[in-house]
mmCIF file of C-alpha atoms and ligand atoms in Angstrom:
data_model
loop_
_atom_site.group_PDB
_atom_site.id
_atom_site.type_symbol
_atom_site.label_atom_id
_atom_site.label_comp_id
_atom_site.label_asym_id
_atom_site.label_seq_id
_atom_site.Cartn_x
_atom_site.Cartn_y
_atom_site.Cartn_z
ATOM 1 C CA UNK A 1 0.000 0.000 0.000
ATOM 2 C CA UNK A 2 1.253 3.438 -0.881
ATOM 3 C CA UNK A 3 1.455 5.754 2.095
ATOM 4 C CA UNK A 4 1.666 9.505 2.300
ATOM 5 C CA UNK A 5 5.006 10.731 3.520
ATOM 6 C CA UNK A 6 4.829 11.727 7.174
ATOM 7 C CA UNK A 7 5.101 15.463 7.592
ATOM 8 C CA UNK A 8 8.288 16.418 9.455
ATOM 9 C CA UNK A 9 6.605 19.609 10.665
ATOM 10 C CA UNK A 10 3.208 20.782 11.901
ATOM 11 C CA UNK A 11 0.590 22.308 9.599
ATOM 12 C CA UNK A 12 1.361 25.807 10.875
ATOM 13 C CA UNK A 13 5.151 25.423 10.826
ATOM 14 C CA UNK A 14 5.611 26.999 7.394
ATOM 15 C CA UNK A 15 3.700 30.172 8.312
ATOM 16 C CA UNK A 16 3.708 32.886 7.121
ATOM 17 C CA UNK A 17 4.848 31.519 3.750
ATOM 18 C CA UNK A 18 2.419 28.595 3.556
ATOM 19 C CA UNK A 19 -0.625 29.006 5.799
ATOM 20 C CA UNK A 20 -1.832 26.279 8.162
ATOM 21 C CA UNK A 21 -5.263 25.810 6.563
ATOM 22 C CA UNK A 22 -3.733 25.351 3.109
ATOM 23 C CA UNK A 23 -1.234 22.842 4.495
ATOM 24 C CA UNK A 24 -3.875 20.869 6.360
ATOM 25 C CA UNK A 25 -6.297 20.785 3.429
ATOM 26 C CA UNK A 26 -3.537 19.997 0.966
ATOM 27 C CA UNK A 27 -2.098 17.113 2.964
ATOM 28 C CA UNK A 28 -5.119 15.628 4.708
ATOM 29 C CA UNK A 29 -7.636 16.068 1.874
ATOM 30 C CA UNK A 30 -5.992 16.449 -1.535
ATOM 31 C CA UNK A 31 -2.936 14.248 -1.038
ATOM 32 C CA UNK A 32 -4.929 11.724 0.969
ATOM 33 C CA UNK A 33 -7.472 11.463 -1.860
ATOM 34 C CA UNK A 34 -4.807 10.881 -4.540
ATOM 35 C CA UNK A 35 -3.219 8.214 -2.365
ATOM 36 C CA UNK A 36 -6.511 6.432 -1.697
ATOM 37 C CA UNK A 37 -7.452 6.437 -5.390
ATOM 38 C CA UNK A 38 -4.003 5.167 -6.385
ATOM 39 C CA UNK A 39 -4.218 2.315 -3.878
ATOM 40 C CA UNK A 40 -7.644 1.298 -5.172
ATOM 41 C CA UNK A 41 -6.383 1.271 -8.759
ATOM 42 C CA UNK A 42 -3.211 -0.608 -7.837
ATOM 43 C CA UNK A 43 -5.288 -3.270 -6.131
ATOM 44 C CA UNK A 44 -7.445 -3.691 -9.251
ATOM 45 C CA UNK A 45 -4.305 -4.045 -11.381
ATOM 46 C CA UNK A 46 -2.450 -6.377 -9.010
ATOM 47 C CA UNK A 47 0.384 -3.834 -8.946
ATOM 48 C CA UNK A 48 0.931 -3.946 -5.178
ATOM 49 C CA UNK A 49 4.623 -4.866 -5.486
ATOM 50 C CA UNK A 50 5.562 -2.230 -8.052
ATOM 51 C CA UNK A 51 7.133 1.104 -7.235
ATOM 52 C CA UNK A 52 5.215 4.179 -8.251
ATOM 53 C CA UNK A 53 7.956 5.382 -10.633
ATOM 54 C CA UNK A 54 7.795 2.073 -12.460
ATOM 55 C CA UNK A 55 4.008 2.223 -12.667
ATOM 56 C CA UNK A 56 4.076 5.773 -14.042
ATOM 57 C CA UNK A 57 6.819 4.947 -16.527
ATOM 58 C CA UNK A 58 4.740 2.081 -17.910
ATOM 59 C CA UNK A 59 1.251 3.536 -18.138
ATOM 60 C CA UNK A 60 0.869 2.063 -21.629
ATOM 61 C CA UNK A 61 0.748 -1.396 -20.048
ATOM 62 C CA UNK A 62 -2.663 -0.536 -18.579
ATOM 63 C CA UNK A 63 -5.185 -1.462 -21.244
ATOM 64 C CA UNK A 64 -8.306 0.039 -19.719
ATOM 65 C CA UNK A 65 -8.276 3.716 -20.667
ATOM 66 C CA UNK A 66 -10.194 4.993 -17.644
ATOM 67 C CA UNK A 67 -8.000 3.039 -15.256
ATOM 68 C CA UNK A 68 -4.875 4.275 -17.044
ATOM 69 C CA UNK A 69 -6.051 7.871 -16.594
ATOM 70 C CA UNK A 70 -6.836 7.209 -12.923
ATOM 71 C CA UNK A 71 -3.337 5.852 -12.344
ATOM 72 C CA UNK A 72 -1.689 8.684 -14.275
ATOM 73 C CA UNK A 73 -3.522 11.363 -12.282
ATOM 74 C CA UNK A 74 -3.512 9.778 -8.854
ATOM 75 C CA UNK A 75 -0.123 8.054 -9.094
ATOM 76 C CA UNK A 76 1.273 11.427 -10.096
ATOM 77 C CA UNK A 77 -0.663 13.132 -7.314
ATOM 78 C CA UNK A 78 0.684 10.643 -4.785
ATOM 79 C CA UNK A 79 4.309 10.864 -5.912
ATOM 80 C CA UNK A 80 4.390 14.594 -6.587
ATOM 81 C CA UNK A 81 3.037 15.548 -3.175
ATOM 82 C CA UNK A 82 5.344 13.162 -1.321
ATOM 83 C CA UNK A 83 8.177 15.035 -2.990
ATOM 84 C CA UNK A 84 6.691 18.496 -2.423
ATOM 85 C CA UNK A 85 5.962 18.006 1.282
ATOM 86 C CA UNK A 86 9.417 16.442 1.850
ATOM 87 C CA UNK A 87 11.482 19.289 0.456
ATOM 88 C CA UNK A 88 9.896 22.045 2.545
ATOM 89 C CA UNK A 89 11.035 22.825 6.063
ATOM 90 C CA UNK A 90 10.515 25.474 8.748
ATOM 91 C CA UNK A 91 14.328 25.588 9.097
ATOM 92 C CA UNK A 92 15.507 25.243 5.529
ATOM 93 C CA UNK A 93 19.048 25.458 4.257
ATOM 94 C CA UNK A 94 18.483 28.178 1.682
ATOM 95 C CA UNK A 95 21.802 27.688 -0.081
ATOM 96 C CA UNK A 96 22.555 24.644 -2.222
ATOM 97 C CA UNK A 97 25.964 23.149 -1.519
ATOM 98 C CA UNK A 98 28.382 20.513 -2.779
ATOM 99 C CA UNK A 99 27.644 18.461 -5.877
ATOM 100 C CA UNK A 100 24.184 19.945 -6.281
ATOM 101 C CA UNK A 101 25.588 23.477 -6.296
ATOM 102 C CA UNK A 102 28.225 22.433 -8.839
ATOM 103 C CA UNK A 103 25.533 20.963 -11.090
ATOM 104 C CA UNK A 104 23.361 24.084 -10.742
ATOM 105 C CA UNK A 105 26.257 26.360 -11.647
ATOM 106 C CA UNK A 106 27.261 24.140 -14.564
ATOM 107 C CA UNK A 107 23.769 24.147 -16.061
ATOM 108 C CA UNK A 108 22.234 27.466 -15.014
ATOM 109 C CA UNK A 109 25.204 29.653 -14.076
ATOM 110 C CA UNK A 110 23.935 30.479 -10.587
ATOM 111 C CA UNK A 111 21.294 29.582 -8.019
ATOM 112 C CA UNK A 112 19.495 32.857 -8.711
ATOM 113 C CA UNK A 113 19.300 32.070 -12.432
ATOM 114 C CA UNK A 114 17.889 28.642 -11.628
ATOM 115 C CA UNK A 115 15.296 30.178 -9.290
ATOM 116 C CA UNK A 116 14.317 32.619 -12.037
ATOM 117 C CA UNK A 117 13.942 29.742 -14.491
ATOM 118 C CA UNK A 118 11.786 27.734 -12.067
ATOM 119 C CA UNK A 119 9.695 30.815 -11.293
ATOM 120 C CA UNK A 120 9.047 31.357 -15.014
ATOM 121 C CA UNK A 121 8.040 27.718 -15.459
ATOM 122 C CA UNK A 122 5.798 27.834 -12.370
ATOM 123 C CA UNK A 123 4.040 31.081 -13.236
ATOM 124 C CA UNK A 124 3.930 30.230 -16.953
ATOM 125 C CA UNK A 125 2.216 26.861 -16.503
ATOM 126 C CA UNK A 126 -1.309 27.518 -17.809
ATOM 127 C CA UNK A 127 -3.844 26.108 -15.370
ATOM 128 C CA UNK A 128 -2.929 23.414 -12.867
ATOM 129 C CA UNK A 129 0.446 21.745 -12.857
ATOM 130 C CA UNK A 130 3.986 21.680 -11.576
ATOM 131 C CA UNK A 131 7.412 23.174 -12.117
ATOM 132 C CA UNK A 132 10.263 20.705 -11.789
ATOM 133 C CA UNK A 133 13.979 20.506 -11.368
ATOM 134 C CA UNK A 134 15.123 17.077 -12.529
ATOM 135 C CA UNK A 135 18.346 15.138 -12.928
ATOM 136 C CA UNK A 136 19.204 12.857 -15.821
ATOM 137 C CA UNK A 137 21.186 9.635 -15.470
ATOM 138 C CA UNK A 138 24.469 11.554 -15.677
ATOM 139 C CA UNK A 139 23.448 14.037 -13.010
ATOM 140 C CA UNK A 140 22.765 16.826 -15.485
ATOM 141 C CA UNK A 141 19.969 19.120 -14.323
ATOM 142 C CA UNK A 142 16.895 19.971 -16.375
ATOM 143 C CA UNK A 143 14.048 22.356 -15.480
ATOM 144 C CA UNK A 144 10.580 21.881 -16.960
ATOM 145 C CA UNK A 145 6.908 22.162 -16.162
ATOM 146 C CA UNK A 146 3.963 19.824 -16.542
ATOM 147 C CA UNK A 147 0.168 20.029 -16.611
ATOM 148 C CA UNK A 148 -2.168 18.370 -14.108
ATOM 149 C CA UNK A 149 -0.389 15.719 -11.999
ATOM 150 C CA UNK A 150 1.969 14.707 -14.783
ATOM 151 C CA UNK A 151 5.634 14.341 -13.905
ATOM 152 C CA UNK A 152 8.773 13.224 -15.779
ATOM 153 C CA UNK A 153 7.860 9.543 -15.268
ATOM 154 C CA UNK A 154 4.381 9.777 -16.734
ATOM 155 C CA UNK A 155 5.706 12.082 -19.493
ATOM 156 C CA UNK A 156 8.073 9.338 -20.635
ATOM 157 C CA UNK A 157 11.231 11.310 -19.842
ATOM 158 C CA UNK A 158 14.377 9.668 -18.515
ATOM 159 C CA UNK A 159 14.586 12.198 -15.710
ATOM 160 C CA UNK A 160 14.037 12.069 -11.990
ATOM 161 C CA UNK A 161 12.447 15.025 -10.256
ATOM 162 C CA UNK A 162 14.403 16.378 -7.276
ATOM 163 C CA UNK A 163 12.410 19.579 -6.685
ATOM 164 C CA UNK A 164 8.753 20.206 -7.467
ATOM 165 C CA UNK A 165 6.638 23.323 -7.063
ATOM 166 C CA UNK A 166 2.905 22.638 -6.920
ATOM 167 C CA UNK A 167 1.079 25.367 -8.822
ATOM 168 C CA UNK A 168 -2.433 23.977 -8.523
ATOM 169 C CA UNK A 169 -4.641 26.679 -7.021
ATOM 170 C CA UNK A 170 -5.243 24.437 -3.987
ATOM 171 C CA UNK A 171 -1.565 24.978 -3.083
ATOM 172 C CA UNK A 172 -1.886 28.734 -2.683
ATOM 173 C CA UNK A 173 -5.317 30.198 -3.360
ATOM 174 C CA UNK A 174 -6.554 30.539 0.245
ATOM 175 C CA UNK A 175 -3.666 32.859 1.082
ATOM 176 C CA UNK A 176 -2.434 34.242 -2.228
ATOM 177 C CA UNK A 177 -5.624 34.249 -4.315
ATOM 178 C CA UNK A 178 -4.603 34.893 -7.943
ATOM 179 C CA UNK A 179 -1.028 35.903 -7.067
ATOM 180 C CA UNK A 180 0.779 32.711 -8.020
ATOM 181 C CA UNK A 181 4.057 34.582 -8.391
ATOM 182 C CA UNK A 182 3.996 35.681 -4.735
ATOM 183 C CA UNK A 183 3.424 32.082 -3.635
ATOM 184 C CA UNK A 184 6.326 30.858 -5.773
ATOM 185 C CA UNK A 185 8.609 33.575 -4.391
ATOM 186 C CA UNK A 186 7.696 32.533 -0.843
ATOM 187 C CA UNK A 187 8.006 28.825 -1.620
ATOM 188 C CA UNK A 188 11.746 29.430 -1.877
ATOM 189 C CA UNK A 189 11.665 30.711 1.743
ATOM 190 C CA UNK A 190 10.681 27.231 2.948
ATOM 191 C CA UNK A 191 12.502 25.132 0.354
ATOM 192 C CA UNK A 192 15.229 23.092 2.058
ATOM 193 C CA UNK A 193 18.055 22.647 -0.435
ATOM 194 C CA UNK A 194 19.545 19.918 1.787
ATOM 195 C CA UNK A 195 16.486 17.784 0.967
ATOM 196 C CA UNK A 196 16.893 18.536 -2.734
ATOM 197 C CA UNK A 197 20.570 17.565 -2.469
ATOM 198 C CA UNK A 198 19.628 14.223 -0.850
ATOM 199 C CA UNK A 199 17.355 13.514 -3.804
ATOM 200 C CA UNK A 200 20.036 14.577 -6.235
ATOM 201 C CA UNK A 201 22.537 12.162 -4.668
ATOM 202 C CA UNK A 202 20.258 9.183 -5.222
ATOM 203 C CA UNK A 203 18.739 10.579 -8.381
ATOM 204 C CA UNK A 204 18.068 7.462 -10.359
ATOM 205 C CA UNK A 205 17.249 4.917 -7.698
ATOM 206 C CA UNK A 206 13.659 3.742 -7.577
ATOM 207 C CA UNK A 207 11.346 4.471 -4.706
ATOM 208 C CA UNK A 208 7.824 3.760 -3.582
HETATM 209 MN MN1 MN3 B 301 -1.288 19.848 -4.666
#
């Protein structure tokens, strides 16, 4: 059974950047619903032993179109939010270090340039979706965005996401209303680059 990542902080711990009601609704309603729907679909498919990356990379194996769509949306919703909630912290390291910093500088020039690129992708995503920083199998970094709950696995890309910014309205609308850009700016105030670095280090290993 797929389980939501346990939050390492309380719902109000990311205030004032992410408000408590948004956090609680996001985690206990939205993420819980994706997880429940994924588990129901996985049971129907007999996929209990597969990892979610593997399932999302092989959506074409699911013959039933409605079930395939359910797995794409809810498998993505499950995975994406586990990542999102894991990389935020009330005491974040705001400065990437080590190998991750080297890779950022090699690809983007500087951390600020990368943040600008991610901000453009996040604010430029029409409708619901995500902005991603991903690593390829050689550790090269790639930034992209996706609609809905799609992610590099379900998009058929040989990339692993190491940072994701949720730009569905449910992630910010209670506090920021239509000002997605303000939410994205403040997301970087709670983004823990140490968590991103941990994901970068094990970039291509599989996980549930
Ligand atoms: Mn969300």
